[in-house]
C-alpha cells in the first residue's frame, strides 16, 4: 500500500510539474506574442512622422457613420490616406526582404500606386469618369513635375558644389513609354477634333473602340517593359538597384518585422485605403461646392499629392544623397506605371462592367500632359542635373495647378461623353 501511495504521489507530482511547465510555456508564448505585436505597432504605426495624421481615419469613419457634413468626411478621408500610402510603401519594402529583388520589384510596382488605383476603381464603379480622368492625369503630372522637380531642386542645393549626374538609359526607356502613352491619349482627341461638330453616337462608339484597342496595346507595352527591366536588360537598371541596396544595408540591414506580419498589415491597410477612397469619391462634389474649389483642381492636384506622399518623400531623400538614378526611377517609374498600366486598366475594367471609359482627356488635359513630357525630355537629355532644372519643373506644376484652380466650369455628368468636359 505504501509503495502504491508513493507511486501515485510521484505521478501526481510529475503531472503537476508538467502542468506548471505548460503554464510557463504558455505565458512565455503570450509574452513573446505581445512583444511581437508591440514591435509591429511601433514600426508600422509609430514608425513615420505622418502618424500624426492617423487619427483622421477613425474620425472619417465616425463622420460617415453619424452623417456629418460631407466636406468633413472628405477632409478626414483625404488626410487619412496620406499616412496609409506611405505605410503601404514601407510594408512592400519589408516583404521585398523575403521575396527577393524580382518579386519585390513587381510588388513595389503593384503597390506603389495602390491609392490611385483604388480611388480610380471606385470612381469608375460610381461612374464619375471626370474624377477618374482628372485623378489619373494628376498623378502622372505630380510624379513628372512635382516629385521629380522638388527632388532635383533639393538635390541640387544639397550638392551645389558638385555636378549631379545620372544614367540616361533608364530615363530614355521611361520617356519612350510616356511618349507612347501620350500618343494613345492624343489619338482619340485628334479623331474627335478632326470630325468637328458632327459628333454623334457612332463617333462616340468609334472613340470608345479606339481607346479600348489602344489600352490593350499599352498593357502589352507595359508587360514588355517589366520583362525588359527584370529579365533581359537588367544591366540598364543595375546601377540604381545596387545603390538602393547599399542604402538599405547602411540604414537597415534586415527587415524589422516578419513576412506574415507585413502581409497582414498590408491587407489591413489596403482595406482601409479602399474604405477611405470610397468616402473621397462619394463626397468630392460636396467638398468642391462647400469650399468653392473646382472638382478638377481637387482631383488633379490634391488627390495625387496625397497618393504620391511616399514617392515624394523617398525621391527627395535619395536626391539629397546624390542618388539621382533612384530618384528618377521612383518618379518616372511611377508616372510610367500610371500612364501605361493604371489608365488602360481602368478602360478595360470599364469595358467589363459596362462603363464607357475612354482615353479622350480633352484638349486642356492632354495638352498639359504633352508639354510636361516634352519638358521632362529636355530636362533629362544631357544626363546632368542642377537646382535650376528643379525650379523649372516645380514652377510648371504650379502654373498647371493654377490653370485648373480657375477651371471652374460645372461638369454635366449626364452629357459627359468621349472626354468632353462641358457645362
mmCIF file of C-alpha atoms in Angstrom:
data_model
loop_
_atom_site.group_PDB
_atom_site.id
_atom_site.type_symbol
_atom_site.label_atom_id
_atom_site.label_comp_id
_atom_site.label_asym_id
_atom_site.label_seq_id
_atom_site.Cartn_x
_atom_site.Cartn_y
_atom_site.Cartn_z
ATOM 1 C CA UNK A 1 0.000 0.000 0.000
ATOM 2 C CA UNK A 2 2.799 2.373 0.870
ATOM 3 C CA UNK A 3 4.562 1.840 -2.408
ATOM 4 C CA UNK A 4 1.283 2.372 -4.294
ATOM 5 C CA UNK A 5 0.692 5.638 -2.469
ATOM 6 C CA UNK A 6 4.245 6.718 -3.187
ATOM 7 C CA UNK A 7 3.747 5.891 -6.868
ATOM 8 C CA UNK A 8 0.522 7.894 -7.002
ATOM 9 C CA UNK A 9 2.242 10.745 -5.217
ATOM 10 C CA UNK A 10 5.135 10.703 -7.662
ATOM 11 C CA UNK A 11 2.771 10.564 -10.643
ATOM 12 C CA UNK A 12 0.810 13.475 -9.217
ATOM 13 C CA UNK A 13 3.973 15.493 -8.717
ATOM 14 C CA UNK A 14 5.065 14.718 -12.289
ATOM 15 C CA UNK A 15 1.685 15.839 -13.645
ATOM 16 C CA UNK A 16 1.806 18.991 -11.559
ATOM 17 C CA UNK A 17 5.326 19.678 -12.823
ATOM 18 C CA UNK A 18 4.238 19.189 -16.445
ATOM 19 C CA UNK A 19 1.211 21.424 -15.898
ATOM 20 C CA UNK A 20 3.438 24.092 -14.384
ATOM 21 C CA UNK A 21 5.816 23.818 -17.362
ATOM 22 C CA UNK A 22 2.899 24.112 -19.808
ATOM 23 C CA UNK A 23 1.609 27.157 -17.954
ATOM 24 C CA UNK A 24 5.075 28.711 -18.014
ATOM 25 C CA UNK A 25 5.461 27.929 -21.760
ATOM 26 C CA UNK A 26 2.050 29.479 -22.489
ATOM 27 C CA UNK A 27 2.981 32.567 -20.535
ATOM 28 C CA UNK A 28 6.284 32.804 -22.447
ATOM 29 C CA UNK A 29 4.479 32.405 -25.780
ATOM 30 C CA UNK A 30 1.902 35.036 -24.808
ATOM 31 C CA UNK A 31 4.678 37.379 -23.686
ATOM 32 C CA UNK A 32 6.577 36.757 -26.932
ATOM 33 C CA UNK A 33 3.426 37.351 -28.980
ATOM 34 C CA UNK A 34 2.779 40.561 -27.067
ATOM 35 C CA UNK A 35 6.350 41.730 -27.758
ATOM 36 C CA UNK A 36 5.937 40.965 -31.470
ATOM 37 C CA UNK A 37 2.665 42.892 -31.588
ATOM 38 C CA UNK A 38 4.260 45.782 -29.720
ATOM 39 C CA UNK A 39 7.232 45.866 -32.110
ATOM 40 C CA UNK A 40 4.892 45.706 -35.102
ATOM 41 C CA UNK A 41 2.800 48.546 -33.716
ATOM 42 C CA UNK A 42 5.871 50.676 -33.053
ATOM 43 C CA UNK A 43 7.364 50.063 -36.513
ATOM 44 C CA UNK A 44 4.193 50.207 -38.625
ATOM 45 C CA UNK A 45 2.044 52.763 -36.811
ATOM 46 C CA UNK A 46 4.570 54.946 -34.996
ATOM 47 C CA UNK A 47 7.444 54.486 -37.453
ATOM 48 C CA UNK A 48 6.555 57.552 -39.519
ATOM 49 C CA UNK A 49 6.103 61.226 -38.763
ATOM 50 C CA UNK A 50 2.841 61.036 -40.701
ATOM 51 C CA UNK A 51 1.389 59.019 -37.803
ATOM 52 C CA UNK A 52 0.083 62.355 -36.524
ATOM 53 C CA UNK A 53 -2.497 62.131 -39.329
ATOM 54 C CA UNK A 54 -3.671 58.613 -38.446
ATOM 55 C CA UNK A 55 -6.441 59.840 -36.070
ATOM 56 C CA UNK A 56 -8.132 61.227 -39.188
ATOM 57 C CA UNK A 57 -9.025 57.634 -40.165
ATOM 58 C CA UNK A 58 -11.406 56.895 -37.244
ATOM 59 C CA UNK A 59 -12.700 60.456 -37.472
ATOM 60 C CA UNK A 60 -13.636 59.863 -41.124
ATOM 61 C CA UNK A 61 -15.417 56.614 -40.239
ATOM 62 C CA UNK A 62 -17.304 58.286 -37.380
ATOM 63 C CA UNK A 63 -18.199 61.257 -39.572
ATOM 64 C CA UNK A 64 -19.634 58.871 -42.170
ATOM 65 C CA UNK A 65 -21.494 56.796 -39.568
ATOM 66 C CA UNK A 66 -23.063 59.783 -37.823
ATOM 67 C CA UNK A 67 -23.829 61.580 -41.120
ATOM 68 C CA UNK A 68 -21.637 64.612 -40.604
ATOM 69 C CA UNK A 69 -21.390 67.235 -43.350
ATOM 70 C CA UNK A 70 -19.904 65.598 -46.444
ATOM 71 C CA UNK A 71 -16.991 68.079 -46.755
ATOM 72 C CA UNK A 72 -15.816 66.950 -43.308
ATOM 73 C CA UNK A 73 -15.914 63.320 -44.418
ATOM 74 C CA UNK A 74 -13.880 64.223 -47.499
ATOM 75 C CA UNK A 75 -11.298 66.203 -45.498
ATOM 76 C CA UNK A 76 -10.775 63.494 -42.866
ATOM 77 C CA UNK A 77 -10.559 60.777 -45.532
ATOM 78 C CA UNK A 78 -8.040 62.748 -47.566
ATOM 79 C CA UNK A 79 -5.847 63.335 -44.509
ATOM 80 C CA UNK A 80 -6.078 59.678 -43.527
ATOM 81 C CA UNK A 81 -4.938 58.473 -46.944
ATOM 82 C CA UNK A 82 -1.546 60.210 -46.710
ATOM 83 C CA UNK A 83 -0.008 58.074 -43.910
ATOM 84 C CA UNK A 84 -1.628 54.928 -45.315
ATOM 85 C CA UNK A 85 0.010 55.457 -48.713
ATOM 86 C CA UNK A 86 3.405 55.924 -47.036
ATOM 87 C CA UNK A 87 2.977 52.843 -44.834
ATOM 88 C CA UNK A 88 1.993 50.651 -47.791
ATOM 89 C CA UNK A 89 5.309 51.576 -49.396
ATOM 90 C CA UNK A 90 7.123 50.675 -46.158
ATOM 91 C CA UNK A 91 5.369 47.301 -45.927
ATOM 92 C CA UNK A 92 6.185 46.362 -49.527
ATOM 93 C CA UNK A 93 9.858 47.090 -48.766
ATOM 94 C CA UNK A 94 9.675 44.763 -45.755
ATOM 95 C CA UNK A 95 8.139 41.978 -47.838
ATOM 96 C CA UNK A 96 10.802 42.506 -50.523
ATOM 97 C CA UNK A 97 13.448 41.426 -47.974
ATOM 98 C CA UNK A 98 11.937 37.923 -48.048
ATOM 99 C CA UNK A 99 10.819 37.599 -51.675
ATOM 100 C CA UNK A 100 13.998 38.729 -53.443
ATOM 101 C CA UNK A 101 14.548 41.625 -55.859
ATOM 102 C CA UNK A 102 12.441 40.332 -58.777
ATOM 103 C CA UNK A 103 9.226 39.636 -56.876
ATOM 104 C CA UNK A 104 9.930 42.631 -54.649
ATOM 105 C CA UNK A 105 10.207 44.872 -57.705
ATOM 106 C CA UNK A 106 6.901 43.605 -59.063
ATOM 107 C CA UNK A 107 5.284 44.062 -55.646
ATOM 108 C CA UNK A 108 6.553 47.625 -55.383
ATOM 109 C CA UNK A 109 5.315 48.330 -58.897
ATOM 110 C CA UNK A 110 1.879 46.986 -57.988
ATOM 111 C CA UNK A 111 1.503 48.567 -54.531
ATOM 112 C CA UNK A 112 3.361 51.827 -55.159
ATOM 113 C CA UNK A 113 0.293 53.392 -56.745
ATOM 114 C CA UNK A 114 -2.281 51.437 -54.741
ATOM 115 C CA UNK A 115 -4.054 54.582 -53.538
ATOM 116 C CA UNK A 116 -4.506 55.997 -57.048
ATOM 117 C CA UNK A 117 -5.657 52.614 -58.377
ATOM 118 C CA UNK A 118 -8.257 52.120 -55.654
ATOM 119 C CA UNK A 119 -9.579 55.688 -55.958
ATOM 120 C CA UNK A 120 -9.764 55.220 -59.731
ATOM 121 C CA UNK A 121 -11.673 51.942 -59.483
ATOM 122 C CA UNK A 122 -14.214 53.431 -57.060
ATOM 123 C CA UNK A 123 -14.678 56.463 -59.326
ATOM 124 C CA UNK A 124 -15.163 54.087 -62.255
ATOM 125 C CA UNK A 125 -17.684 51.995 -60.339
ATOM 126 C CA UNK A 126 -19.626 55.118 -59.348
ATOM 127 C CA UNK A 127 -19.454 56.318 -62.996
ATOM 128 C CA UNK A 128 -17.619 59.516 -62.048
ATOM 129 C CA UNK A 129 -15.472 59.438 -65.158
ATOM 130 C CA UNK A 130 -14.421 63.087 -64.778
ATOM 131 C CA UNK A 131 -12.986 62.421 -61.303
ATOM 132 C CA UNK A 132 -11.248 59.297 -62.574
ATOM 133 C CA UNK A 133 -9.598 61.040 -65.537
ATOM 134 C CA UNK A 134 -8.501 64.062 -63.528
ATOM 135 C CA UNK A 135 -7.016 61.955 -60.720
ATOM 136 C CA UNK A 136 -5.082 59.710 -63.126
ATOM 137 C CA UNK A 137 -3.775 62.648 -65.126
ATOM 138 C CA UNK A 138 -2.907 64.488 -61.914
ATOM 139 C CA UNK A 139 -0.901 61.516 -60.651
ATOM 140 C CA UNK A 140 1.186 61.489 -63.841
ATOM 141 C CA UNK A 141 1.784 65.248 -63.694
ATOM 142 C CA UNK A 142 2.574 65.125 -59.974
ATOM 143 C CA UNK A 143 5.266 62.475 -60.461
ATOM 144 C CA UNK A 144 6.770 64.127 -63.534
ATOM 145 C CA UNK A 145 6.812 67.732 -62.353
ATOM 146 C CA UNK A 146 6.341 68.000 -58.586
ATOM 147 C CA UNK A 147 8.082 64.845 -57.305
ATOM 148 C CA UNK A 148 10.945 64.939 -59.803
ATOM 149 C CA UNK A 149 11.190 68.746 -59.752
ATOM 150 C CA UNK A 150 11.419 69.025 -55.975
ATOM 151 C CA UNK A 151 13.939 66.153 -55.947
ATOM 152 C CA UNK A 152 16.201 67.869 -58.476
ATOM 153 C CA UNK A 153 15.840 71.168 -56.620
ATOM 154 C CA UNK A 154 16.677 69.760 -53.177
ATOM 155 C CA UNK A 155 19.418 67.534 -54.561
ATOM 156 C CA UNK A 156 20.940 70.440 -56.458
ATOM 157 C CA UNK A 157 21.048 72.654 -53.384
ATOM 158 C CA UNK A 158 22.442 69.894 -51.167
ATOM 159 C CA UNK A 159 25.177 69.098 -53.707
ATOM 160 C CA UNK A 160 25.663 72.598 -55.070
ATOM 161 C CA UNK A 161 29.477 72.269 -55.253
ATOM 162 C CA UNK A 162 29.427 69.078 -57.311
ATOM 163 C CA UNK A 163 27.807 68.151 -60.604
ATOM 164 C CA UNK A 164 24.985 65.661 -60.254
ATOM 165 C CA UNK A 165 24.860 63.011 -62.965
ATOM 166 C CA UNK A 166 22.624 60.059 -63.747
ATOM 167 C CA UNK A 167 22.437 57.191 -66.223
ATOM 168 C CA UNK A 168 20.291 58.224 -69.169
ATOM 169 C CA UNK A 169 19.391 54.660 -70.193
ATOM 170 C CA UNK A 170 16.687 54.241 -67.574
ATOM 171 C CA UNK A 171 15.298 57.729 -68.246
ATOM 172 C CA UNK A 172 15.216 57.052 -72.009
ATOM 173 C CA UNK A 173 13.176 53.860 -71.596
ATOM 174 C CA UNK A 174 10.635 55.584 -69.339
ATOM 175 C CA UNK A 175 10.469 58.556 -71.730
ATOM 176 C CA UNK A 176 9.633 56.195 -74.594
ATOM 177 C CA UNK A 177 6.826 54.659 -72.543
ATOM 178 C CA UNK A 178 5.454 58.085 -71.668
ATOM 179 C CA UNK A 179 5.537 59.172 -75.330
ATOM 180 C CA UNK A 180 3.690 56.016 -76.369
ATOM 181 C CA UNK A 181 1.103 56.682 -73.679
ATOM 182 C CA UNK A 182 0.777 60.286 -74.899
ATOM 183 C CA UNK A 183 0.166 59.052 -78.461
ATOM 184 C CA UNK A 184 -2.584 56.732 -77.246
ATOM 185 C CA UNK A 185 -4.162 59.653 -75.337
ATOM 186 C CA UNK A 186 -3.947 62.023 -78.301
ATOM 187 C CA UNK A 187 -5.395 59.745 -80.982
ATOM 188 C CA UNK A 188 -8.991 59.719 -79.614
ATOM 189 C CA UNK A 189 -8.795 63.502 -79.067
ATOM 190 C CA UNK A 190 -7.479 64.156 -82.591
ATOM 191 C CA UNK A 191 -10.077 61.765 -84.016
ATOM 192 C CA UNK A 192 -12.876 63.728 -82.344
ATOM 193 C CA UNK A 193 -11.456 67.123 -83.324
ATOM 194 C CA UNK A 194 -10.936 66.010 -86.941
ATOM 195 C CA UNK A 195 -14.668 65.377 -87.258
ATOM 196 C CA UNK A 196 -15.536 68.845 -85.948
ATOM 197 C CA UNK A 197 -19.083 69.485 -84.781
ATOM 198 C CA UNK A 198 -20.502 66.340 -86.396
ATOM 199 C CA UNK A 199 -20.231 64.330 -83.184
ATOM 200 C CA UNK A 200 -22.873 61.637 -82.797
ATOM 201 C CA UNK A 201 -23.302 58.288 -81.157
ATOM 202 C CA UNK A 202 -21.420 56.486 -83.921
ATOM 203 C CA UNK A 203 -18.394 58.743 -83.433
ATOM 204 C CA UNK A 204 -18.526 58.255 -79.652
ATOM 205 C CA UNK A 205 -18.650 54.487 -80.207
ATOM 206 C CA UNK A 206 -15.646 54.697 -82.546
ATOM 207 C CA UNK A 207 -13.654 56.721 -79.991
ATOM 208 C CA UNK A 208 -14.537 54.169 -77.322
ATOM 209 C CA UNK A 209 -13.410 51.298 -79.541
ATOM 210 C CA UNK A 210 -10.163 53.082 -80.426
ATOM 211 C CA UNK A 211 -9.499 53.693 -76.746
ATOM 212 C CA UNK A 212 -10.010 50.029 -75.894
ATOM 213 C CA UNK A 213 -7.700 48.832 -78.661
ATOM 214 C CA UNK A 214 -5.073 51.380 -77.600
ATOM 215 C CA UNK A 215 -5.419 50.283 -73.963
ATOM 216 C CA UNK A 216 -4.698 46.676 -74.878
ATOM 217 C CA UNK A 217 -1.589 47.844 -76.726
ATOM 218 C CA UNK A 218 -0.498 49.918 -73.706
ATOM 219 C CA UNK A 219 -0.879 46.943 -71.359
ATOM 220 C CA UNK A 220 1.200 44.789 -73.713
ATOM 221 C CA UNK A 221 3.863 47.522 -73.815
ATOM 222 C CA UNK A 222 3.949 47.730 -70.014
ATOM 223 C CA UNK A 223 4.247 43.934 -69.696
ATOM 224 C CA UNK A 224 7.135 44.047 -72.181
ATOM 225 C CA UNK A 225 8.733 46.820 -70.109
ATOM 226 C CA UNK A 226 8.587 44.687 -66.949
ATOM 227 C CA UNK A 227 10.159 41.758 -68.802
ATOM 228 C CA UNK A 228 12.773 44.119 -70.251
ATOM 229 C CA UNK A 229 13.594 45.588 -66.832
ATOM 230 C CA UNK A 230 13.561 42.437 -64.739
ATOM 231 C CA UNK A 231 14.920 39.863 -67.200
ATOM 232 C CA UNK A 232 16.620 40.710 -70.493
ATOM 233 C CA UNK A 233 18.181 44.141 -69.812
ATOM 234 C CA UNK A 234 18.652 44.319 -66.084
ATOM 235 C CA UNK A 235 22.068 45.896 -66.666
ATOM 236 C CA UNK A 236 20.282 49.124 -67.636
ATOM 237 C CA UNK A 237 18.909 49.317 -64.112
ATOM 238 C CA UNK A 238 21.688 47.617 -62.143
ATOM 239 C CA UNK A 239 23.410 50.832 -61.069
ATOM 240 C CA UNK A 240 20.312 52.222 -59.398
ATOM 241 C CA UNK A 241 19.460 48.852 -57.859
ATOM 242 C CA UNK A 242 22.964 48.488 -56.393
ATOM 243 C CA UNK A 243 22.850 51.988 -54.919
ATOM 244 C CA UNK A 244 19.444 51.285 -53.448
ATOM 245 C CA UNK A 245 20.660 48.025 -51.909
ATOM 246 C CA UNK A 246 23.722 49.766 -50.443
ATOM 247 C CA UNK A 247 21.495 52.462 -48.986
ATOM 248 C CA UNK A 248 19.163 49.871 -47.476
ATOM 249 C CA UNK A 249 22.061 47.911 -45.982
ATOM 250 C CA UNK A 250 23.538 51.015 -44.408
ATOM 251 C CA UNK A 251 20.239 52.115 -42.927
ATOM 252 C CA UNK A 252 18.577 48.805 -42.152
ATOM 253 C CA UNK A 253 20.404 45.527 -42.731
ATOM 254 C CA UNK A 254 17.359 43.335 -42.298
ATOM 255 C CA UNK A 255 13.587 43.507 -42.146
ATOM 256 C CA UNK A 256 12.263 44.975 -38.914
ATOM 257 C CA UNK A 257 9.050 42.898 -38.999
ATOM 258 C CA UNK A 258 8.309 39.417 -40.297
ATOM 259 C CA UNK A 259 6.893 38.395 -43.668
ATOM 260 C CA UNK A 260 3.450 37.326 -42.461
ATOM 261 C CA UNK A 261 3.163 40.323 -40.164
ATOM 262 C CA UNK A 262 3.957 42.616 -43.103
ATOM 263 C CA UNK A 263 1.484 40.765 -45.309
ATOM 264 C CA UNK A 264 -1.295 41.005 -42.690
ATOM 265 C CA UNK A 265 -0.654 44.722 -42.121
ATOM 266 C CA UNK A 266 -0.618 45.270 -45.903
ATOM 267 C CA UNK A 267 -4.025 43.621 -46.321
ATOM 268 C CA UNK A 268 -5.487 45.621 -43.447
ATOM 269 C CA UNK A 269 -4.173 48.934 -44.761
ATOM 270 C CA UNK A 270 -5.335 48.167 -48.295
ATOM 271 C CA UNK A 271 -8.853 47.544 -46.974
ATOM 272 C CA UNK A 272 -8.686 50.828 -45.040
ATOM 273 C CA UNK A 273 -7.487 52.668 -48.158
ATOM 274 C CA UNK A 274 -10.413 51.187 -50.079
ATOM 275 C CA UNK A 275 -12.858 52.403 -47.414
ATOM 276 C CA UNK A 276 -11.443 55.942 -47.341
ATOM 277 C CA UNK A 277 -11.245 56.040 -51.142
ATOM 278 C CA UNK A 278 -14.956 55.283 -51.331
ATOM 279 C CA UNK A 279 -15.607 58.174 -48.942
ATOM 280 C CA UNK A 280 -13.393 60.512 -51.014
ATOM 281 C CA UNK A 281 -15.054 59.676 -54.327
ATOM 282 C CA UNK A 282 -18.534 59.908 -52.839
ATOM 283 C CA UNK A 283 -18.026 63.332 -51.237
ATOM 284 C CA UNK A 284 -15.731 65.147 -53.667
ATOM 285 C CA UNK A 285 -18.502 67.170 -55.351
ATOM 286 C CA UNK A 286 -19.893 68.248 -51.967
ATOM 287 C CA UNK A 287 -16.430 69.365 -50.853
ATOM 288 C CA UNK A 288 -15.982 71.257 -54.128
ATOM 289 C CA UNK A 289 -19.269 73.145 -53.671
ATOM 290 C CA UNK A 290 -18.610 73.875 -49.991
ATOM 291 C CA UNK A 291 -15.018 75.059 -50.413
ATOM 292 C CA UNK A 292 -15.519 76.890 -53.697
ATOM 293 C CA UNK A 293 -12.733 74.840 -55.332
ATOM 294 C CA UNK A 294 -13.278 73.125 -58.661
ATOM 295 C CA UNK A 295 -13.570 69.355 -58.861
ATOM 296 C CA UNK A 296 -10.799 69.412 -61.452
ATOM 297 C CA UNK A 297 -8.353 71.076 -59.019
ATOM 298 C CA UNK A 298 -9.206 68.713 -56.154
ATOM 299 C CA UNK A 299 -8.942 65.628 -58.372
ATOM 300 C CA UNK A 300 -5.886 66.717 -60.344
ATOM 301 C CA UNK A 301 -3.832 68.415 -57.591
ATOM 302 C CA UNK A 302 -4.947 67.436 -54.066
ATOM 303 C CA UNK A 303 -5.645 63.726 -54.550
ATOM 304 C CA UNK A 304 -2.343 62.948 -56.354
ATOM 305 C CA UNK A 305 -0.281 64.862 -53.766
ATOM 306 C CA UNK A 306 -1.789 62.662 -51.049
ATOM 307 C CA UNK A 307 -1.398 59.477 -53.089
ATOM 308 C CA UNK A 308 2.221 60.252 -54.010
ATOM 309 C CA UNK A 309 3.332 61.148 -50.476
ATOM 310 C CA UNK A 310 5.576 58.088 -50.165
ATOM 311 C CA UNK A 311 7.211 58.521 -53.587
ATOM 312 C CA UNK A 312 7.682 62.236 -52.949
ATOM 313 C CA UNK A 313 9.499 61.777 -49.639
ATOM 314 C CA UNK A 314 11.620 58.872 -50.853
ATOM 315 C CA UNK A 315 12.652 60.594 -54.071
ATOM 316 C CA UNK A 316 13.802 63.743 -52.244
ATOM 317 C CA UNK A 317 15.793 61.717 -49.693
ATOM 318 C CA UNK A 318 17.679 59.873 -52.442
ATOM 319 C CA UNK A 319 18.334 63.129 -54.329
ATOM 320 C CA UNK A 320 19.781 64.718 -51.179
ATOM 321 C CA UNK A 321 22.218 61.782 -51.004
ATOM 322 C CA UNK A 322 23.182 62.377 -54.647
ATOM 323 C CA UNK A 323 21.487 59.160 -55.798
ATOM 324 C CA UNK A 324 19.640 60.627 -58.765
ATOM 325 C CA UNK A 325 19.262 57.287 -60.551
ATOM 326 C CA UNK A 326 16.971 56.102 -57.755
ATOM 327 C CA UNK A 327 15.043 59.397 -57.682
ATOM 328 C CA UNK A 328 14.467 59.183 -61.429
ATOM 329 C CA UNK A 329 13.434 55.550 -61.104
ATOM 330 C CA UNK A 330 10.871 56.441 -58.437
ATOM 331 C CA UNK A 331 9.337 59.446 -60.218
ATOM 332 C CA UNK A 332 9.499 58.312 -63.846
ATOM 333 C CA UNK A 333 8.693 54.696 -62.994
ATOM 334 C CA UNK A 334 5.556 55.701 -61.094
ATOM 335 C CA UNK A 335 4.426 58.061 -63.884
ATOM 336 C CA UNK A 336 5.009 55.346 -66.491
ATOM 337 C CA UNK A 337 3.035 52.847 -64.441
ATOM 338 C CA UNK A 338 0.042 55.168 -64.128
ATOM 339 C CA UNK A 339 0.131 56.070 -67.825
ATOM 340 C CA UNK A 340 0.761 52.606 -69.254
ATOM 341 C CA UNK A 341 -0.899 50.330 -66.708
ATOM 342 C CA UNK A 342 -3.452 52.030 -64.456
ATOM 343 C CA UNK A 343 -5.106 54.178 -67.166
ATOM 344 C CA UNK A 344 -5.583 51.346 -69.699
ATOM 345 C CA UNK A 345 -6.607 49.002 -66.877
ATOM 346 C CA UNK A 346 -9.428 51.399 -65.971
ATOM 347 C CA UNK A 347 -10.536 51.462 -69.632
ATOM 348 C CA UNK A 348 -10.610 47.645 -69.766
ATOM 349 C CA UNK A 349 -12.363 47.411 -66.378
ATOM 350 C CA UNK A 350 -14.949 49.906 -67.597
ATOM 351 C CA UNK A 351 -15.440 47.756 -70.682
ATOM 352 C CA UNK A 352 -16.054 44.710 -68.472
ATOM 353 C CA UNK A 353 -18.584 46.382 -66.145
ATOM 354 C CA UNK A 354 -20.310 48.380 -68.886
ATOM 355 C CA UNK A 355 -18.930 51.879 -68.159
ATOM 356 C CA UNK A 356 -17.847 53.987 -71.148
ATOM 357 C CA UNK A 357 -14.338 54.984 -70.067
ATOM 358 C CA UNK A 358 -12.136 56.185 -72.938
ATOM 359 C CA UNK A 359 -8.727 57.815 -73.471
ATOM 360 C CA UNK A 360 -10.057 61.187 -74.668
ATOM 361 C CA UNK A 361 -8.914 63.520 -71.865
ATOM 362 C CA UNK A 362 -9.961 66.725 -73.677
ATOM 363 C CA UNK A 363 -7.694 69.461 -75.061
ATOM 364 C CA UNK A 364 -6.620 71.209 -71.850
ATOM 365 C CA UNK A 365 -5.751 67.988 -70.029
ATOM 366 C CA UNK A 366 -3.968 66.306 -72.938
ATOM 367 C CA UNK A 367 -2.079 69.497 -73.796
ATOM 368 C CA UNK A 368 -0.829 69.795 -70.210
ATOM 369 C CA UNK A 369 0.374 66.202 -70.331
ATOM 370 C CA UNK A 370 2.078 66.672 -73.714
ATOM 371 C CA UNK A 371 4.042 69.771 -72.715
ATOM 372 C CA UNK A 372 5.001 68.181 -69.387
ATOM 373 C CA UNK A 373 6.505 65.149 -71.138
ATOM 374 C CA UNK A 374 8.348 67.410 -73.601
ATOM 375 C CA UNK A 375 9.687 69.475 -70.691
ATOM 376 C CA UNK A 376 10.890 66.313 -68.941
ATOM 377 C CA UNK A 377 12.586 65.083 -72.124
ATOM 378 C CA UNK A 378 14.554 68.340 -72.463
ATOM 379 C CA UNK A 379 15.391 68.345 -68.744
ATOM 380 C CA UNK A 380 16.910 64.856 -68.818
ATOM 381 C CA UNK A 381 18.579 64.963 -72.237
ATOM 382 C CA UNK A 382 22.183 65.654 -71.094
ATOM 383 C CA UNK A 383 22.395 63.277 -68.131
ATOM 384 C CA UNK A 384 23.201 66.036 -65.620
ATOM 385 C CA UNK A 385 21.151 67.962 -63.087
ATOM 386 C CA UNK A 386 21.198 71.157 -61.024
ATOM 387 C CA UNK A 387 18.699 73.011 -58.879
ATOM 388 C CA UNK A 388 17.589 75.281 -61.748
ATOM 389 C CA UNK A 389 16.017 72.322 -63.532
ATOM 390 C CA UNK A 390 14.075 71.518 -60.379
ATOM 391 C CA UNK A 391 12.807 75.094 -60.135
ATOM 392 C CA UNK A 392 11.546 74.982 -63.734
ATOM 393 C CA UNK A 393 9.674 71.717 -63.213
ATOM 394 C CA UNK A 394 8.078 72.878 -59.936
ATOM 395 C CA UNK A 395 7.003 76.188 -61.488
ATOM 396 C CA UNK A 396 5.495 74.320 -64.440
ATOM 397 C CA UNK A 397 3.453 72.252 -61.981
ATOM 398 C CA UNK A 398 2.324 75.398 -60.148
ATOM 399 C CA UNK A 399 1.187 77.015 -63.407
ATOM 400 C CA UNK A 400 -0.798 73.916 -64.412
ATOM 401 C CA UNK A 401 -2.305 73.813 -60.929
ATOM 402 C CA UNK A 402 -3.325 77.471 -61.211
ATOM 403 C CA UNK A 403 -4.932 76.726 -64.570
ATOM 404 C CA UNK A 404 -7.162 74.036 -63.103
ATOM 405 C CA UNK A 405 -7.833 76.123 -59.997
ATOM 406 C CA UNK A 406 -9.560 78.667 -62.220
ATOM 407 C CA UNK A 407 -11.147 75.910 -64.315
ATOM 408 C CA UNK A 408 -14.497 76.072 -62.508
ATOM 409 C CA UNK A 409 -16.798 75.047 -65.347
ATOM 410 C CA UNK A 410 -19.511 72.770 -63.905
ATOM 411 C CA UNK A 411 -19.414 69.250 -65.252
ATOM 412 C CA UNK A 412 -22.631 67.802 -66.609
ATOM 413 C CA UNK A 413 -22.188 64.140 -65.847
ATOM 414 C CA UNK A 414 -25.171 63.018 -67.918
ATOM 415 C CA UNK A 415 -23.748 64.630 -71.057
ATOM 416 C CA UNK A 416 -20.212 63.594 -70.322
ATOM 417 C CA UNK A 417 -19.044 61.509 -73.222
ATOM 418 C CA UNK A 418 -15.835 60.811 -75.088
ATOM 419 C CA UNK A 419 -13.757 63.113 -72.929
ATOM 420 C CA UNK A 420 -15.944 66.196 -73.490
ATOM 421 C CA UNK A 421 -15.960 68.171 -70.249
ATOM 422 C CA UNK A 422 -18.608 70.788 -70.715
ATOM 423 C CA UNK A 423 -21.317 72.501 -68.786
#
